[in-house]
């Protein structure tokens, strides 16, 4: 009895795992045996029934779900269910479906073992088709139950049982400090006094138990305040250091740019390709990628491109964005630029062709539609600078040799997320780009 009462002290756990213990039945006009779950042997809780013809066995929803999930099954439980179903069965004549099945059960236990691994009704052994039997609900609603807390004298109807338990004055809740169970309506009072409850010192903001707080001296508090300030100062120093580094980087960059030198070096990026068989990296100082085979996908060769991924994630908080440069070595076809948000798993693909047309790939289609016609042109030998400016959510492409700028505005790259990576693609065999 002791273990049972400690078990039912947590009503949530109780009703999560099985039906309502039989001893809580206070009054019922009908024989309660008809309202028991054959799995937990308690009073049905949130019953669901097997919809198979001539079965209609009701189970607690949690019990049947657990039963179905339990792939291993349990032959012993099966046996107890079967002997029970034989007693309950209103028609135990030789023609009845389950009496013939249950006799086969006693003869062929191995077969049952196999069946328990399927999602079958424990009683009729056929697939469990969840259904609801209104009369079971009506019968259940006619019974009265005692409260699970012994001190409580309130009897509730079946439908009100759960609600009552949560509101019951005798409900126990664990104190978040000492962990001991308190009566629901005394919890607040207890927590206002409990020595193990965590409280925060309003002066030093340190968290401690009430017991520690009672011996929290002014000296300790002041010391804590100093420590907190020290931490804040440390963090500020770190921030200053970061800003100094950023500043230094920008100064160097401006110096180099004024001298006409390229600043960003290739080692800041890593390159990958989607169709690894189709390209070759050549050269040593600069990375040159060359398409050596036709398309990867023979069926849609025309639409396929060789993709160079630049796995450089850019945070939108970054001020300077990202810049890289490349020289067009050979380019018979178009230049394709993709921007992939790393949040969404799709990319926005653009084609820029030599005559300045900008096309965007149709959503979920392999078609490119003219977005606009600009004056951005390029040909072999041109150096292109790509500049992602996350704060302005725009991508700028500059043809250094021709002083033409092409800008993709936020409306054109709306899907750009917190971070993204980009790729370039080549269309034709022999085409190559050099990242400089
Ligand atoms: Zn049950
Ligand atoms: Zn069934
Ligand atoms: Zn109660
Ligand atoms: Zn406590
Ligand atoms: Zn303090």
PDB file of C-alpha atoms in Angstrom, residues 253-400:
ATOM      1  CA  UNK A 253      43.090  47.362 -47.004  1.00  0.00           C
ATOM      2  CA  UNK A 254      42.692  51.055 -47.804  1.00  0.00           C
ATOM      3  CA  UNK A 255      46.501  51.423 -48.131  1.00  0.00           C
ATOM      4  CA  UNK A 256      46.702  48.513 -50.564  1.00  0.00           C
ATOM      5  CA  UNK A 257      43.692  49.666 -52.537  1.00  0.00           C
ATOM      6  CA  UNK A 258      45.194  53.170 -52.855  1.00  0.00           C
ATOM      7  CA  UNK A 259      48.339  51.560 -54.260  1.00  0.00           C
ATOM      8  CA  UNK A 260      46.182  49.541 -56.656  1.00  0.00           C
ATOM      9  CA  UNK A 261      47.099  46.196 -55.110  1.00  0.00           C
ATOM     10  CA  UNK A 262      44.691  43.379 -54.551  1.00  0.00           C
ATOM     11  CA  UNK A 263      44.094  42.696 -50.911  1.00  0.00           C
ATOM     12  CA  UNK A 264      41.901  39.703 -50.380  1.00  0.00           C
ATOM     13  CA  UNK A 265      43.760  36.492 -50.805  1.00  0.00           C
ATOM     14  CA  UNK A 266      42.414  33.236 -52.013  1.00  0.00           C
ATOM     15  CA  UNK A 267      43.120  31.293 -48.814  1.00  0.00           C
ATOM     16  CA  UNK A 268      40.113  32.938 -47.217  1.00  0.00           C
ATOM     17  CA  UNK A 269      37.801  30.786 -49.258  1.00  0.00           C
ATOM     18  CA  UNK A 270      37.381  27.139 -49.880  1.00  0.00           C
ATOM     19  CA  UNK A 271      36.165  25.806 -53.172  1.00  0.00           C
ATOM     20  CA  UNK A 272      34.136  22.795 -53.899  1.00  0.00           C
ATOM     21  CA  UNK A 273      32.461  21.579 -56.986  1.00  0.00           C
ATOM     22  CA  UNK A 274      29.233  19.759 -57.446  1.00  0.00           C
ATOM     23  CA  UNK A 275      30.377  17.638 -60.339  1.00  0.00           C
ATOM     24  CA  UNK A 276      33.820  16.572 -59.279  1.00  0.00           C
ATOM     25  CA  UNK A 277      34.587  14.587 -62.388  1.00  0.00           C
ATOM     26  CA  UNK A 278      34.086  17.551 -64.628  1.00  0.00           C
ATOM     27  CA  UNK A 279      36.665  20.035 -63.553  1.00  0.00           C
ATOM     28  CA  UNK A 280      40.329  20.305 -62.935  1.00  0.00           C
ATOM     29  CA  UNK A 281      42.238  22.769 -60.836  1.00  0.00           C
ATOM     30  CA  UNK A 282      45.401  23.967 -62.509  1.00  0.00           C
ATOM     31  CA  UNK A 283      48.007  26.545 -61.622  1.00  0.00           C
ATOM     32  CA  UNK A 284      49.767  27.032 -58.331  1.00  0.00           C
ATOM     33  CA  UNK A 285      49.578  30.585 -57.050  1.00  0.00           C
ATOM     34  CA  UNK A 286      46.123  31.323 -58.313  1.00  0.00           C
ATOM     35  CA  UNK A 287      43.442  28.737 -58.437  1.00  0.00           C
ATOM     36  CA  UNK A 288      42.265  28.059 -61.892  1.00  0.00           C
ATOM     37  CA  UNK A 289      39.390  25.731 -62.517  1.00  0.00           C
ATOM     38  CA  UNK A 290      38.780  24.248 -65.880  1.00  0.00           C
ATOM     39  CA  UNK A 291      35.864  22.239 -67.176  1.00  0.00           C
ATOM     40  CA  UNK A 292      37.266  19.067 -68.677  1.00  0.00           C
ATOM     41  CA  UNK A 293      34.182  17.010 -69.471  1.00  0.00           C
ATOM     42  CA  UNK A 294      30.775  17.936 -70.774  1.00  0.00           C
ATOM     43  CA  UNK A 295      27.876  17.918 -68.425  1.00  0.00           C
ATOM     44  CA  UNK A 296      27.476  15.508 -65.571  1.00  0.00           C
ATOM     45  CA  UNK A 297      23.883  14.805 -66.468  1.00  0.00           C
ATOM     46  CA  UNK A 298      23.683  13.658 -70.072  1.00  0.00           C
ATOM     47  CA  UNK A 299      19.926  14.135 -70.292  1.00  0.00           C
ATOM     48  CA  UNK A 300      19.979  17.786 -69.447  1.00  0.00           C
ATOM     49  CA  UNK A 301      23.438  18.737 -70.592  1.00  0.00           C
ATOM     50  CA  UNK A 302      22.273  22.096 -71.830  1.00  0.00           C
ATOM     51  CA  UNK A 303      20.945  23.136 -68.454  1.00  0.00           C
ATOM     52  CA  UNK A 304      23.788  21.826 -66.387  1.00  0.00           C
ATOM     53  CA  UNK A 305      26.582  23.903 -65.059  1.00  0.00           C
ATOM     54  CA  UNK A 306      29.767  23.210 -63.249  1.00  0.00           C
ATOM     55  CA  UNK A 307      29.397  24.707 -59.818  1.00  0.00           C
ATOM     56  CA  UNK A 308      32.221  26.132 -57.749  1.00  0.00           C
ATOM     57  CA  UNK A 309      31.030  26.593 -54.239  1.00  0.00           C
ATOM     58  CA  UNK A 310      32.498  29.269 -52.129  1.00  0.00           C
ATOM     59  CA  UNK A 311      31.709  28.071 -48.679  1.00  0.00           C
ATOM     60  CA  UNK A 312      32.253  31.382 -47.085  1.00  0.00           C
ATOM     61  CA  UNK A 313      29.539  32.135 -44.638  1.00  0.00           C
ATOM     62  CA  UNK A 314      28.817  35.797 -44.161  1.00  0.00           C
ATOM     63  CA  UNK A 315      27.093  37.027 -41.089  1.00  0.00           C
ATOM     64  CA  UNK A 316      24.700  39.887 -41.714  1.00  0.00           C
ATOM     65  CA  UNK A 317      26.235  41.720 -38.769  1.00  0.00           C
ATOM     66  CA  UNK A 318      29.567  41.846 -40.591  1.00  0.00           C
ATOM     67  CA  UNK A 319      30.368  45.392 -41.648  1.00  0.00           C
ATOM     68  CA  UNK A 320      32.826  44.776 -44.402  1.00  0.00           C
ATOM     69  CA  UNK A 321      31.017  41.980 -46.191  1.00  0.00           C
ATOM     70  CA  UNK A 322      33.016  39.848 -48.532  1.00  0.00           C
ATOM     71  CA  UNK A 323      35.025  40.645 -51.609  1.00  0.00           C
ATOM     72  CA  UNK A 324      36.653  38.328 -54.070  1.00  0.00           C
ATOM     73  CA  UNK A 325      38.027  38.717 -57.524  1.00  0.00           C
ATOM     74  CA  UNK A 326      38.337  36.480 -60.489  1.00  0.00           C
ATOM     75  CA  UNK A 327      39.608  36.684 -64.018  1.00  0.00           C
ATOM     76  CA  UNK A 328      37.664  35.224 -66.891  1.00  0.00           C
ATOM     77  CA  UNK A 329      40.042  32.952 -68.688  1.00  0.00           C
ATOM     78  CA  UNK A 330      37.817  31.286 -71.237  1.00  0.00           C
ATOM     79  CA  UNK A 331      34.093  31.642 -71.242  1.00  0.00           C
ATOM     80  CA  UNK A 332      32.129  30.503 -74.236  1.00  0.00           C
ATOM     81  CA  UNK A 333      28.763  30.502 -72.565  1.00  0.00           C
ATOM     82  CA  UNK A 334      27.212  32.330 -69.688  1.00  0.00           C
ATOM     83  CA  UNK A 335      28.293  33.064 -66.195  1.00  0.00           C
ATOM     84  CA  UNK A 336      26.028  31.716 -63.532  1.00  0.00           C
ATOM     85  CA  UNK A 337      26.010  33.049 -60.013  1.00  0.00           C
ATOM     86  CA  UNK A 338      24.104  31.426 -57.213  1.00  0.00           C
ATOM     87  CA  UNK A 339      23.401  32.704 -53.754  1.00  0.00           C
ATOM     88  CA  UNK A 340      22.446  30.062 -51.257  1.00  0.00           C
ATOM     89  CA  UNK A 341      21.070  30.958 -47.919  1.00  0.00           C
ATOM     90  CA  UNK A 342      22.365  28.523 -45.366  1.00  0.00           C
ATOM     91  CA  UNK A 343      19.071  28.790 -43.500  1.00  0.00           C
ATOM     92  CA  UNK A 344      16.858  27.789 -46.376  1.00  0.00           C
ATOM     93  CA  UNK A 345      18.075  24.887 -48.444  1.00  0.00           C
ATOM     94  CA  UNK A 346      17.649  26.448 -51.796  1.00  0.00           C
ATOM     95  CA  UNK A 347      19.539  28.911 -53.869  1.00  0.00           C
ATOM     96  CA  UNK A 348      18.721  31.879 -56.008  1.00  0.00           C
ATOM     97  CA  UNK A 349      20.469  31.468 -59.296  1.00  0.00           C
ATOM     98  CA  UNK A 350      21.264  34.233 -61.703  1.00  0.00           C
ATOM     99  CA  UNK A 351      22.713  34.078 -65.169  1.00  0.00           C
ATOM    100  CA  UNK A 352      24.620  37.044 -66.443  1.00  0.00           C
ATOM    101  CA  UNK A 353      25.397  36.705 -70.094  1.00  0.00           C
ATOM    102  CA  UNK A 354      27.900  38.555 -72.158  1.00  0.00           C
ATOM    103  CA  UNK A 355      25.338  40.906 -73.646  1.00  0.00           C
ATOM    104  CA  UNK A 356      24.287  42.186 -70.239  1.00  0.00           C
ATOM    105  CA  UNK A 357      21.070  40.255 -69.765  1.00  0.00           C
ATOM    106  CA  UNK A 358      20.363  39.145 -66.218  1.00  0.00           C
ATOM    107  CA  UNK A 359      18.136  36.129 -65.854  1.00  0.00           C
ATOM    108  CA  UNK A 360      16.819  34.559 -62.709  1.00  0.00           C
ATOM    109  CA  UNK A 361      15.947  30.926 -62.286  1.00  0.00           C
ATOM    110  CA  UNK A 362      12.266  30.220 -61.947  1.00  0.00           C
ATOM    111  CA  UNK A 363      11.220  28.774 -58.613  1.00  0.00           C
ATOM    112  CA  UNK A 364      11.546  24.990 -58.720  1.00  0.00           C
ATOM    113  CA  UNK A 365      12.100  24.982 -62.456  1.00  0.00           C
ATOM    114  CA  UNK A 366      15.120  24.682 -64.626  1.00  0.00           C
ATOM    115  CA  UNK A 367      14.143  27.781 -66.587  1.00  0.00           C
ATOM    116  CA  UNK A 368      15.791  31.163 -66.458  1.00  0.00           C
ATOM    117  CA  UNK A 369      13.594  34.202 -66.997  1.00  0.00           C
ATOM    118  CA  UNK A 370      14.837  37.624 -68.034  1.00  0.00           C
ATOM    119  CA  UNK A 371      14.941  39.850 -64.969  1.00  0.00           C
ATOM    120  CA  UNK A 372      16.345  42.923 -66.629  1.00  0.00           C
ATOM    121  CA  UNK A 373      18.758  44.064 -69.271  1.00  0.00           C
ATOM    122  CA  UNK A 374      21.676  46.034 -67.945  1.00  0.00           C
ATOM    123  CA  UNK A 375      24.848  47.398 -69.433  1.00  0.00           C
ATOM    124  CA  UNK A 376      27.075  44.947 -67.610  1.00  0.00           C
ATOM    125  CA  UNK A 377      29.183  43.128 -70.170  1.00  0.00           C
ATOM    126  CA  UNK A 378      32.365  41.118 -69.967  1.00  0.00           C
ATOM    127  CA  UNK A 379      34.701  39.058 -72.053  1.00  0.00           C
ATOM    128  CA  UNK A 380      37.845  36.970 -71.700  1.00  0.00           C
ATOM    129  CA  UNK A 381      40.603  38.606 -69.719  1.00  0.00           C
ATOM    130  CA  UNK A 382      38.255  40.788 -67.676  1.00  0.00           C
ATOM    131  CA  UNK A 383      38.677  40.940 -63.931  1.00  0.00           C
ATOM    132  CA  UNK A 384      35.472  40.844 -61.971  1.00  0.00           C
ATOM    133  CA  UNK A 385      35.098  41.865 -58.345  1.00  0.00           C
ATOM    134  CA  UNK A 386      32.247  40.431 -56.352  1.00  0.00           C
ATOM    135  CA  UNK A 387      31.242  42.230 -53.254  1.00  0.00           C
ATOM    136  CA  UNK A 388      28.603  40.992 -50.853  1.00  0.00           C
ATOM    137  CA  UNK A 389      27.380  43.672 -48.536  1.00  0.00           C
ATOM    138  CA  UNK A 390      25.173  41.882 -46.037  1.00  0.00           C
ATOM    139  CA  UNK A 391      24.118  44.980 -44.118  1.00  0.00           C
ATOM    140  CA  UNK A 392      22.725  46.495 -47.286  1.00  0.00           C
ATOM    141  CA  UNK A 393      21.625  43.056 -48.449  1.00  0.00           C
ATOM    142  CA  UNK A 394      23.108  43.575 -51.856  1.00  0.00           C
ATOM    143  CA  UNK A 395      25.593  41.991 -54.189  1.00  0.00           C
ATOM    144  CA  UNK A 396      27.769  44.223 -56.362  1.00  0.00           C
ATOM    145  CA  UNK A 397      29.714  42.976 -59.334  1.00  0.00           C
ATOM    146  CA  UNK A 398      32.285  45.302 -60.812  1.00  0.00           C
ATOM    147  CA  UNK A 399      33.989  44.755 -64.119  1.00  0.00           C
ATOM    148  CA  UNK A 400      37.304  46.384 -63.279  1.00  0.00           C
TER     149      UNK A 400
END
